[in-house]
Amino acid sequence: MFLTICLNPTIQKTLRFPSITPNTVNRTAFHRLDASGKGINVTRVLTQLGKKAVHLTQLGGDFRPLFLSLCEQDGLSVEWVESNTTAAGETSGRAGEIRFCYTVLNENDKTVTELVEESRGVAAGTEERLLEKFISIIGKILYENTKDTAGRNDSPDTIIISGTKAAGFSDFIIPEMTRKAKENGLRIILDIKGNDLIESLKYEPDIIKPNLEEFLQTFGIGTDKTRINADYDDLRGLVLELAQKHKCRIVLTNANKKIIAAEKDSYFEIDVPVVNTVNSTGCGDAFTAGFAAALENGADFKTAINEGMRCGALNAGLERPGTIR
């Protein structure tokens, strides 16, 4: 059983053009809408891998029915709380309205351009409702496990928290979810960055999986990618230090470049196979889903990383974001 969490729901519009000419009208017959956001992408790929996955998020505004309809079309299970109503039950303008993001595919130069709307802040009381729902879902997972001990393998249920959070949430919520997960013996995978990641590390998450740029930004090595080689020893040392100090495994993806990973006192790198990229949106989420599914199947760390790469490559070859078929 997987519980995926993303506190920034998205409706993704993908548009494909034969070519794009600046400062003119560009028309296309190919455009599609998908429920998205990092957590939904992870949930969709897990579902396509045959795993039972439930997604938890907040939803509000006029586009909530559309978002839920798109999820239903994909067979996704979604638990949500209201993000447009205050704790006193009052409607709060456009608070919590679901954002739109756009992917523009240019066939001529093979570029993938993402246009991202910043999210609107959630209404007061959303965080409390979300934590209450989170604790309720954990309780149901643990209860179901007591009823099905004969049919379970030895792998713990997994919580995956992905992406940034909408404005209006405190810095408390994601570390608190991490603490609760560990307290209840659940595996937790964090694909997050910044203070959310730093504050969650004290609770010893099982795996952290930011991309390399997010990792560099979070831990202050530098965000200029041209400096990576110069800072190589610092990066290797920091990855190992964090893995040992916080008793976690670390996986750093870097688009189509090699993956950096560590567990305990072992540091290694894995080359990423060259693939024909159609749409790179959601590749990291497909990696997370494949990696997590493989761990749930009993794979070792390196085998799980390879399965993550396989799923990421499948996503890259498809026009639709956050999918492997």
PDB file of C-alpha atoms in Angstrom, residues 34 122 275 309:
ATOM      1  CA  ASP A  34      -4.140  15.902 -17.174  1.00  0.00           C
ATOM      2  CA  VAL A 122      -4.828  27.868   1.110  1.00  0.00           C
ATOM      3  CA  VAL A 275      16.765   7.789 -24.473  1.00  0.00           C
ATOM      4  CA  MET A 309      15.459   4.656 -14.377  1.00  0.00           C
TER       5      MET A 309
END
